[in-house]
Short mmCIF file of C-alpha atoms and ligand atoms in Angstrom, two decimals:
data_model
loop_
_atom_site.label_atom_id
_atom_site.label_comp_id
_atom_site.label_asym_id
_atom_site.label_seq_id
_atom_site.Cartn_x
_atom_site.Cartn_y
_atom_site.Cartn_z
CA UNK V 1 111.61 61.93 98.99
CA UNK V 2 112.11 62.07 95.24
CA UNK V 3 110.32 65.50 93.34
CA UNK V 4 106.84 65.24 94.29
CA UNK V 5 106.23 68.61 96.25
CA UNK V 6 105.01 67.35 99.87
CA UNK V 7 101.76 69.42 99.72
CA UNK V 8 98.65 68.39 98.18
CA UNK V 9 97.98 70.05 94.72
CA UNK V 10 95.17 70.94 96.76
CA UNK V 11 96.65 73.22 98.71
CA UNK V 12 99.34 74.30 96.49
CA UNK V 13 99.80 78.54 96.57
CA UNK V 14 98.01 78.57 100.34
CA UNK V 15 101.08 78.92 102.17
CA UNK V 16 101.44 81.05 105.38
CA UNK V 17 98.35 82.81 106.25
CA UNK V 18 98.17 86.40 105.93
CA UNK V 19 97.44 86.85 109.24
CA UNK V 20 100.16 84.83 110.88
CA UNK V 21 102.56 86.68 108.35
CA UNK V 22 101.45 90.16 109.35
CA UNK V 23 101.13 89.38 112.84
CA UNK V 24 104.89 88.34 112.85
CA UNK V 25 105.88 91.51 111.39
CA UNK V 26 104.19 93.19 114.03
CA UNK V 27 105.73 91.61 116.57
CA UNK V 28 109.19 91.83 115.17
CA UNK V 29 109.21 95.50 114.13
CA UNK V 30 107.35 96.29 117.53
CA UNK V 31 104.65 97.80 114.99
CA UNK V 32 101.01 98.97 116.05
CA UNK V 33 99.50 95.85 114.34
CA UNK V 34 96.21 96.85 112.71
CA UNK V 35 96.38 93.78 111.08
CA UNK V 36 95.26 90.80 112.05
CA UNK V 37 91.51 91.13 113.29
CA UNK V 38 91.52 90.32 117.37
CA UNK V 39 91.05 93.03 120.22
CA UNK V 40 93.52 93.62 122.31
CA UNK V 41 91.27 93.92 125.30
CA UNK V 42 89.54 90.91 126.75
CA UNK V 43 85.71 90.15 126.90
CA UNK V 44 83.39 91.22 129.95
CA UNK V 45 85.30 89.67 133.49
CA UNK V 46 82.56 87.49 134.47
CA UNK V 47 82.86 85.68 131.25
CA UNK V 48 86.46 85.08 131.82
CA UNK V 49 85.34 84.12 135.19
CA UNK V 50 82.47 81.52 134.10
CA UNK V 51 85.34 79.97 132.13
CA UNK V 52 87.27 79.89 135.14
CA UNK V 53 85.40 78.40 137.04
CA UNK V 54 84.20 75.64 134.83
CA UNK V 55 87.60 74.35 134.52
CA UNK V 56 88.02 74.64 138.40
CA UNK V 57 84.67 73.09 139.00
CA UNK V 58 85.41 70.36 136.55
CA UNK V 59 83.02 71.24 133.90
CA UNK V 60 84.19 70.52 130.64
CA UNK V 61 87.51 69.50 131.34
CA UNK V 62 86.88 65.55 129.54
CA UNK V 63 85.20 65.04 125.85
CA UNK V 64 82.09 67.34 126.23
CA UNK V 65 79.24 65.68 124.04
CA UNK V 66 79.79 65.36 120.34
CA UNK V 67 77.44 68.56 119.18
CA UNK V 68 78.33 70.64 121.93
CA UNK V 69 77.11 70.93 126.09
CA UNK V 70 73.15 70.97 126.07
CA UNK V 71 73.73 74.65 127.96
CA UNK V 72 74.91 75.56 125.33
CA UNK V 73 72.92 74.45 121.87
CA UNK V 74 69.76 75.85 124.35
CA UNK V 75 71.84 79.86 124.72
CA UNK V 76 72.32 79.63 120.96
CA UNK V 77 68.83 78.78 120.35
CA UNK V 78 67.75 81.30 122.40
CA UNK V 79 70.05 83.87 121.03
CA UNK V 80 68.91 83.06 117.14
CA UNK V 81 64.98 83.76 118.71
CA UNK V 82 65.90 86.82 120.35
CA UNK V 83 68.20 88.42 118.31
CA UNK V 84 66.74 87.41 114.68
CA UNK V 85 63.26 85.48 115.83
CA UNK V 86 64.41 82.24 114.02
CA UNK V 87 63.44 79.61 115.85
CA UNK V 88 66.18 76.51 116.27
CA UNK V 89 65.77 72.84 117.91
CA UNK V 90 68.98 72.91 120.12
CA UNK V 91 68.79 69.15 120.06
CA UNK V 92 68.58 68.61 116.41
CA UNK V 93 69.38 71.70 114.66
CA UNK V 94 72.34 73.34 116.42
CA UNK V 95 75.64 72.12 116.51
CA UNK V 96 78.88 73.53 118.55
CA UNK V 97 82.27 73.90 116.30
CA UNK V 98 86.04 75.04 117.05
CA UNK V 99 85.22 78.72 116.09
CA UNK V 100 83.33 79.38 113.02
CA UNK V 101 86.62 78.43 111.26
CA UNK V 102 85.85 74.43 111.96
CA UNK V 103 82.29 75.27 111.22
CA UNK V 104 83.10 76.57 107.76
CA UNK V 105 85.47 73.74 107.15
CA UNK V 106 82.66 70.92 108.33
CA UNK V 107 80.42 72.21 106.32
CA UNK V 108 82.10 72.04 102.91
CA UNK V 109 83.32 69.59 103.14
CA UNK V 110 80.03 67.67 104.53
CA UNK V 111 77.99 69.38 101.77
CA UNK V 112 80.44 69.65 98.31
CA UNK V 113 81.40 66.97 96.10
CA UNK V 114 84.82 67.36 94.12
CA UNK V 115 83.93 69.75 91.09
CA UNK V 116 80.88 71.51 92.40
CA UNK V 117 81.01 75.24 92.17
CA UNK V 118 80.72 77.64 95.06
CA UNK V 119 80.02 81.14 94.24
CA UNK V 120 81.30 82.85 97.36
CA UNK V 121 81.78 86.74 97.61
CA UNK V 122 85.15 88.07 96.50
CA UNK V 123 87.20 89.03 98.65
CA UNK V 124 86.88 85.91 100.37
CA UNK V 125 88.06 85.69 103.69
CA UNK V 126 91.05 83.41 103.58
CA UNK V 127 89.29 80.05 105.11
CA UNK V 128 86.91 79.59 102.17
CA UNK V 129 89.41 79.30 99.43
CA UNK V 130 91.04 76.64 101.81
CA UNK V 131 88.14 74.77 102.35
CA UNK V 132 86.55 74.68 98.81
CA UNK V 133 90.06 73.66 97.65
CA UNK V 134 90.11 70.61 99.99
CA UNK V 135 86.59 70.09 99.39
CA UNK V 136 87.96 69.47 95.46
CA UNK V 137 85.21 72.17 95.21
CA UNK V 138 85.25 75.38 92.29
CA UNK V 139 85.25 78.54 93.49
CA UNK V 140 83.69 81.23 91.57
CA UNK V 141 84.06 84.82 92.51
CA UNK V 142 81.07 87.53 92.33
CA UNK V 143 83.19 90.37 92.68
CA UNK V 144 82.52 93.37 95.67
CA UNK V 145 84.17 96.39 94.17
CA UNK V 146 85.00 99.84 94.94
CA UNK V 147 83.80 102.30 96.33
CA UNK V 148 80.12 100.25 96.94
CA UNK V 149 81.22 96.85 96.88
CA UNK V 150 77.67 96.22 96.40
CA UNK V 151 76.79 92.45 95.31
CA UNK V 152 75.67 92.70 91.14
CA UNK V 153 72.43 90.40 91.41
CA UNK V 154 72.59 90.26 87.43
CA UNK V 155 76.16 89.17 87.47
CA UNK V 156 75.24 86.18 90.69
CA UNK V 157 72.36 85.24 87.99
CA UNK V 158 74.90 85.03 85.03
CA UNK V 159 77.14 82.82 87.22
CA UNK V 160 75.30 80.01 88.14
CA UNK V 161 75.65 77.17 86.10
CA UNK V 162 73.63 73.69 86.30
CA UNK V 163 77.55 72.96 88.18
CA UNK V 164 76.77 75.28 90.80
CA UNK V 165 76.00 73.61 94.15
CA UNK V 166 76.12 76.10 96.81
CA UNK V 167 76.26 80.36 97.56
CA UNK V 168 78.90 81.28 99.85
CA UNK V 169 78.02 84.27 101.89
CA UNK V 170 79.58 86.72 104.50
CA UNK V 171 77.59 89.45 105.71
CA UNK V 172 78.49 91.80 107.50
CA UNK V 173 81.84 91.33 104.98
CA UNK V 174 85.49 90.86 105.72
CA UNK V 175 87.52 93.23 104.60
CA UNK V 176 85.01 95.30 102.90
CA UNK V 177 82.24 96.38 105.91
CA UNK V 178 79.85 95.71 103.58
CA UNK V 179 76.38 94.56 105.32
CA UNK V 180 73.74 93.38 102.61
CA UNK V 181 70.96 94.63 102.77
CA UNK V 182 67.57 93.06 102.71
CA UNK V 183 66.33 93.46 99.12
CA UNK V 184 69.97 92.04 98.20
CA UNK V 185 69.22 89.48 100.72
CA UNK V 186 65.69 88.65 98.99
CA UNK V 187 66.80 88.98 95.31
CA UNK V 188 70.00 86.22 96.54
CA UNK V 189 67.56 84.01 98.00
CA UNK V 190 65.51 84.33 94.61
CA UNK V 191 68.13 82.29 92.98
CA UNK V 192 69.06 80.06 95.36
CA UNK V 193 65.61 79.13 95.78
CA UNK V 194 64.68 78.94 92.12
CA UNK V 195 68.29 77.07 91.29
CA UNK V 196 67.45 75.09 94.34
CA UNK V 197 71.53 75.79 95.88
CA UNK V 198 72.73 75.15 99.06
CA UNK V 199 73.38 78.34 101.19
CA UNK V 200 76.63 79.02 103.54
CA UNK V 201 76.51 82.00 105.43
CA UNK V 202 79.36 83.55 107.89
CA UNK V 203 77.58 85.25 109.83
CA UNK V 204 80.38 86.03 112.75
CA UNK V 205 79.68 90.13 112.74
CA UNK V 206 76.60 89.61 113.07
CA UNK V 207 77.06 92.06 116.32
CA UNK V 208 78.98 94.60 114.34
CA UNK V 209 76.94 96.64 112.57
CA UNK V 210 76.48 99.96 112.38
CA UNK V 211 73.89 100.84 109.58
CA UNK V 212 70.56 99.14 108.61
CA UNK V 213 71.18 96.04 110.82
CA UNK V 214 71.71 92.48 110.47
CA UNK V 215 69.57 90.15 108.02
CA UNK V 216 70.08 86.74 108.36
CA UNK V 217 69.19 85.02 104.89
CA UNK V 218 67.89 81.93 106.67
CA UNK V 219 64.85 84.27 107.48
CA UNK V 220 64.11 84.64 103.92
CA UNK V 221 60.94 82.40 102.22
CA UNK V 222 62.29 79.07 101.16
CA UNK V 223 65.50 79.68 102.78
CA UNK V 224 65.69 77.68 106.55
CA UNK V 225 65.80 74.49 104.59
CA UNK V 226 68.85 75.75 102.90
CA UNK V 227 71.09 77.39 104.92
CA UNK V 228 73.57 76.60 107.14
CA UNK V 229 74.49 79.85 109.43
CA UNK V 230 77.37 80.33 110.93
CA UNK V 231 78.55 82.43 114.11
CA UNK V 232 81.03 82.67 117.00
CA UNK V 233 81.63 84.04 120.26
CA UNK V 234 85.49 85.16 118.93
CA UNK V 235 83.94 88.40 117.58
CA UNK V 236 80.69 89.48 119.61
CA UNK V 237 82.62 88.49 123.16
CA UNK V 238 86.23 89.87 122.46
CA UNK V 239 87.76 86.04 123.16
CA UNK V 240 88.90 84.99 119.83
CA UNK V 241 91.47 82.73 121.42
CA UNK V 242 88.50 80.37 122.70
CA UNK V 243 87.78 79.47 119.52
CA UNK V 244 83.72 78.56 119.94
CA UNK V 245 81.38 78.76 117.09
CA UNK V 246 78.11 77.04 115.96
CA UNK V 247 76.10 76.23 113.41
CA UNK V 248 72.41 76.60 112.91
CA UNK V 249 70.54 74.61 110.10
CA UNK V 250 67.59 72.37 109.44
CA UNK V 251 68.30 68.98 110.86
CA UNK V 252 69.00 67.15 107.72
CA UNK V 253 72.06 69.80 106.91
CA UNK V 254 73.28 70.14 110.86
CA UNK V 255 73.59 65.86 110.52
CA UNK V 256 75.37 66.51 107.59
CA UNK V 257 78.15 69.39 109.01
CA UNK V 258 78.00 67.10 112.21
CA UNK V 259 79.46 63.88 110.16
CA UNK V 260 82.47 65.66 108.93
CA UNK V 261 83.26 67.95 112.14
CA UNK V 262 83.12 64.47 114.46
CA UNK V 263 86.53 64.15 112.33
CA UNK V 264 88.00 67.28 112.29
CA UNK V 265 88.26 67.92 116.04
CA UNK V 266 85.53 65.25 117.45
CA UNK V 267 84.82 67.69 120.60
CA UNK V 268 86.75 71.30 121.70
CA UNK V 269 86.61 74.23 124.23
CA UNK V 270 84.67 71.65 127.12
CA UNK V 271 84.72 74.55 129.74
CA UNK V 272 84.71 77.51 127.65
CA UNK V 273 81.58 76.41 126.11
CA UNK V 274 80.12 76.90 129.41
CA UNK V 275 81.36 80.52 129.55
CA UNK V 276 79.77 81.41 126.18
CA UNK V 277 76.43 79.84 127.03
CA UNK V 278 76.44 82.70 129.80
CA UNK V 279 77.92 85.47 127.17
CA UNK V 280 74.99 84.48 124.89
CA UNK V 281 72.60 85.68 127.76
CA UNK V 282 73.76 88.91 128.25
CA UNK V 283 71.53 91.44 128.47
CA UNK V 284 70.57 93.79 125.55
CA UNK V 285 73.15 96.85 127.23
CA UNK V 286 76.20 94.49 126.57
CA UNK V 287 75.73 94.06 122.73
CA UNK V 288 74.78 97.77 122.46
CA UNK V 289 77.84 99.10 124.40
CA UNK V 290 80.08 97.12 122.31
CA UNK V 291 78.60 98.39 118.89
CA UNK V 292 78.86 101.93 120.07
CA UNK V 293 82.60 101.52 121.68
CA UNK V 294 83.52 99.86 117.90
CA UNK V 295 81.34 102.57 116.24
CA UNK V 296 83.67 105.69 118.03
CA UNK V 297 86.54 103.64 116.99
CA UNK V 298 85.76 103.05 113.67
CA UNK V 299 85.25 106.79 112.86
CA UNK V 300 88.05 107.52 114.69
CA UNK V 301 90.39 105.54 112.98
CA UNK V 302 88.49 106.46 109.27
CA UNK V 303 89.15 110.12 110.14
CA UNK V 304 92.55 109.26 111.18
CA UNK V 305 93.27 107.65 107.70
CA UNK V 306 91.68 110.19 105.63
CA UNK V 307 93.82 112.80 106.82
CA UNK V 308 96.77 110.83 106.34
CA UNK V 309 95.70 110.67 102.33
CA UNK V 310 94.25 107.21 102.15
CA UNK V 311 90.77 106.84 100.44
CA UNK V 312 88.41 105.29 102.99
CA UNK V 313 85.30 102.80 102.33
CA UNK V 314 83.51 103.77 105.47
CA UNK V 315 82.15 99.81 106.97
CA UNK V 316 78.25 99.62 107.97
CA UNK V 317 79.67 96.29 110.01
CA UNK V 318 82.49 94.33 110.86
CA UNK V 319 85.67 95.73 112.33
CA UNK V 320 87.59 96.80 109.61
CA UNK V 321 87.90 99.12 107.19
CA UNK V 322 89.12 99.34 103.65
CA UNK V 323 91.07 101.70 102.20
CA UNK V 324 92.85 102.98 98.90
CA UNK V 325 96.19 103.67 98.87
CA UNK V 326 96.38 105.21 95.33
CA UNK V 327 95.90 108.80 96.39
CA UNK V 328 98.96 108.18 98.35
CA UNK V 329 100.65 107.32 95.16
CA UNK V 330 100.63 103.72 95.89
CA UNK V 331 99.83 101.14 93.45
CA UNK V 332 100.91 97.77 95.01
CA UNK V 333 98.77 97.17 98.47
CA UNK V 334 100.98 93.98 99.01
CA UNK V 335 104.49 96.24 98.71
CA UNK V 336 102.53 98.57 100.56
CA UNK V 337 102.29 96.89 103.70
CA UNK V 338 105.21 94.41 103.70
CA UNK V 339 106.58 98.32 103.46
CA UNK V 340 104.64 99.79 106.02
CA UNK V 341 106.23 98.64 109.38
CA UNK V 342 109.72 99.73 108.19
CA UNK V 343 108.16 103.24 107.03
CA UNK V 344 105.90 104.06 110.00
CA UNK V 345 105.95 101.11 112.71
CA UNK V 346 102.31 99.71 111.83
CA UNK V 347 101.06 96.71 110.21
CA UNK V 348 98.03 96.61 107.93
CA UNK V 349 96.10 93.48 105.69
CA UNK V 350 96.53 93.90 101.67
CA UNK V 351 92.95 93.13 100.52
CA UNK V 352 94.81 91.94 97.09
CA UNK V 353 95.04 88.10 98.88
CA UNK V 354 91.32 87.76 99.28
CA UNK V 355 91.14 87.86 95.32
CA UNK V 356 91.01 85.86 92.23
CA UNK V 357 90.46 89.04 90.27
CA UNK V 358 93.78 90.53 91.55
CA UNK V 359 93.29 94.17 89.77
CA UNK V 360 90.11 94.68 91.80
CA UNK V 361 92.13 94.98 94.63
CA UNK V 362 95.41 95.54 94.35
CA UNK V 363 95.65 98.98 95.92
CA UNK V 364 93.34 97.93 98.61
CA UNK V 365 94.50 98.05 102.53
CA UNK V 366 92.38 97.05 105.50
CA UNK V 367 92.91 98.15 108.82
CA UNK V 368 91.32 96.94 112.24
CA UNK V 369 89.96 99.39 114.64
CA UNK V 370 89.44 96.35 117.18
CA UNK V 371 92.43 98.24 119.58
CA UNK V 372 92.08 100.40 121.78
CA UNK V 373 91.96 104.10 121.35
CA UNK V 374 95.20 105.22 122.54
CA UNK V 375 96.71 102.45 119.81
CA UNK V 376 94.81 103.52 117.10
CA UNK V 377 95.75 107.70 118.11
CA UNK V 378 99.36 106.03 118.26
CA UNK V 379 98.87 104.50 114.56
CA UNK V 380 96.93 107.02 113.02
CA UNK V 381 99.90 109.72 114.39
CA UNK V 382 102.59 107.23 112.85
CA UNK V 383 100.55 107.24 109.50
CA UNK V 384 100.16 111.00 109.13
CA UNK V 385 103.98 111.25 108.22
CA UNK V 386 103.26 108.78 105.37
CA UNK V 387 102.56 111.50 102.94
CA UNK V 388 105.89 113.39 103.91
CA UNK V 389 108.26 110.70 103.76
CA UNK V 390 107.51 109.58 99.99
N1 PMP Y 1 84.75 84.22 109.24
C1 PMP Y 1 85.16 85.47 109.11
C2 PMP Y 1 84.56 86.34 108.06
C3 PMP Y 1 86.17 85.96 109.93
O1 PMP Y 1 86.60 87.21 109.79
C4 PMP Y 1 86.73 85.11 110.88
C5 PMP Y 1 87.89 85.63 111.68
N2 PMP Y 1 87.93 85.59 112.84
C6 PMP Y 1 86.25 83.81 111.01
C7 PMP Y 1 85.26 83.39 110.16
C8 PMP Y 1 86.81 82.83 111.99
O2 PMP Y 1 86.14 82.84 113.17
P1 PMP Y 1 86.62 81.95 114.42
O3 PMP Y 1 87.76 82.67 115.04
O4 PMP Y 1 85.42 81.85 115.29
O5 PMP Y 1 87.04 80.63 113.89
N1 LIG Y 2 89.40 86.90 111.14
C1 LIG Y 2 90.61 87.57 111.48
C2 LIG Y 2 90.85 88.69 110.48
O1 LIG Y 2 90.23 88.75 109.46
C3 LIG Y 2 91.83 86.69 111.46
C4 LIG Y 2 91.67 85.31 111.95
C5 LIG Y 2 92.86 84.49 111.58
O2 LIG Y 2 93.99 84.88 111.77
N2 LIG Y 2 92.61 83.36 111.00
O3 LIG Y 2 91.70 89.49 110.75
#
């Protein structure tokens, strides 16, 4: 094949997700994996059921339509009202994807042209630095860092250029917990609005948060005609495998994210979409329970971790939290947690991948508390030796 490397410069450096990677460390070292972020408990029964059944009952087993079952688009609609009082079109301005992952995908590469710069928040989960890169897109990192990881508005201002074509946003934030708040919110829509930029926002925790609550920025003056939001039922239903997300945006952009994702997959998930249009309609005690069962977890596990010596970001959302492993006398979080399963039998995420800026995190580790309790006692008991066996 002569010496052109087979990848795309594209994609050159993307290799093997972390995930994957971790996961199969896990799984060889029979490690607690506190890694990779999925529960390992299923969502509610008669969700499983619904999904069940629609395959029995034939519903959704060929092509579903192109932007996703009308049941559907209407639940999501209807979720964005009640939840966040934005009001959606299900017919024009709603648009089913293979898990938020697809939608992220669809839309940057519906909405970028090769060259334009994204300004995304760093660490970036691992999906945008894909997707601008086969986009052709720029990425350009407004750093989180420790121990706030607070977005700099000045800094956002000082790195927009007349380049710039779109804010990439992730709130509540992978790895870091962080939720932003709504004067960040307000002073972010400020410039987008005033350097008239496209807004992306994953918005997939949007379920997960423990302090001060969820803003969505398509709320925001000047913003719905913006934004494309993104969500999925992987995170707020405990079925990550069913890989069903949407998007929400004015018609003009959900057209747009629609032409590329017809190409991507065309269609996915026919019966399962069925099942989430019923999740969506849970009632208020379903979200709540969840948020408190993840909330007990969370300070479980921090508690856990402290006393084993790491320093610990506590998360206002998401399920994970970030630690440092410096007190430990760690300096490398990569080492660190290729390390870890041999040392202790549990698996961990170095934060270090998620950056351009690789000393802003390189002692950073993030652990899931998405497992249940007696998992994370088992981990956080494995982890207090840590300090011992240096
Ligand atoms: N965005 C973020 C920030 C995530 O953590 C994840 C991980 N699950 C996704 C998107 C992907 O979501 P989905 O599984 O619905 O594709
Ligand atoms: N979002 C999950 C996490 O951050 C992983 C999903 C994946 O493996 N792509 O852990």
């Amino acid at each position: 094949m002569g010496a052109r490397p087979l990848l795309n410069r594209r994609l050159e450096g993307l290799g093997t997700t972390i995930f994957a990677e971790m996961s199969a460390l896990a799984a060889a070292t029979g490690s607690v994996n506190l890694g990779q972020g999925f529960p390992d408990t299923d969502g509610p029964a008669e969700i499983a059921r619904a999904a069940a059944d629609a395959v029995l009952e034939g519903r959704g087993n060929q092509y579903p339509p192109g932007p996703g079952i009308p049941e559907l688009r209407t639940a999501v609609a209807e979720h964005q009202k009640r939840f966040h009082g934005l009001s959606y079109d299900p017919d024009t301005e709603v648009l089913v994807t293979a898990g938020a992952t697809e939608a992220i995908a669809a839309a940057l590469l519906a909405l970028l042209e090769p060259g334009d710069e994204v300004i995304a928040l760093e660490p970036f989960y691992d999906s945008y630095t894909a997707c601008i890169a086969m986009a052709g897109a720029v990425r350009v990192p407004l750093t989180l860092r420790a121990p706030s990881f607070r977005p700099d508005v000045d800094e956002l201002r000082s790195l927009i250029t007349p380049r710039t074509r779109m804010l990439l946003l992730n709130s509540p934030h992978n790895p870091t917990g962080t939720v932003l708040t709504p004067e960040e919110l307000s002073a972010i829509a400020g410039l987008a609005v005033e350097h008239d930029l496209l807004v992306v926002t994953d918005e997939v925790y949007e379920h997960l948060v423990f302090t001060g609550g969820h803003h969505p920025i398509a709320a925001l003056p000047g913003m719905r005609e913006r934004t494309v939001s993104i969500s999925s039922a992987g995170k707020t239903f405990s079925f990550t495998g069913w890989k069903v997300g949407w998007v929400t945006a004015s018609p003009a952009l959900v057209a747009a994210v629609r032409t590329a994702k017809q190409y991507l997959t065309y269609v996915s998930a026919g019966p399962f979409q069925y099942a989430v249009a019923e999740a969506l309609r849970l009632p208020d005690s379903y979200f709540d329970t969840l948020r408190a069962d993840l909330l007990r977890k969370r300070d479980l596990l921090a508690g856990g971790l402290a006393a084993a010596g790491f320093r610990v970001f506590e998360p206002e959302g998401t399920y994970f939290i970030t630690t440092d492993i410096s007190p430990l006398g760690e300096k490398d979080g990569l080492e660190f947690c290729r390390s870890l399963p041999g040392r202790c039998g549990v698996v961990a995420i170095p934060n270090v991948v998620f950056y351009d800026n690789t000393e802003a995190g390189r002692s950073l580790v993030r652990f899931t508390f998405c497992k249940r309790t007696d998992k994370l006692r088992e981990a956080i008991d494995r982890l207090s030796g840590l300090r011992q066996r240096l």
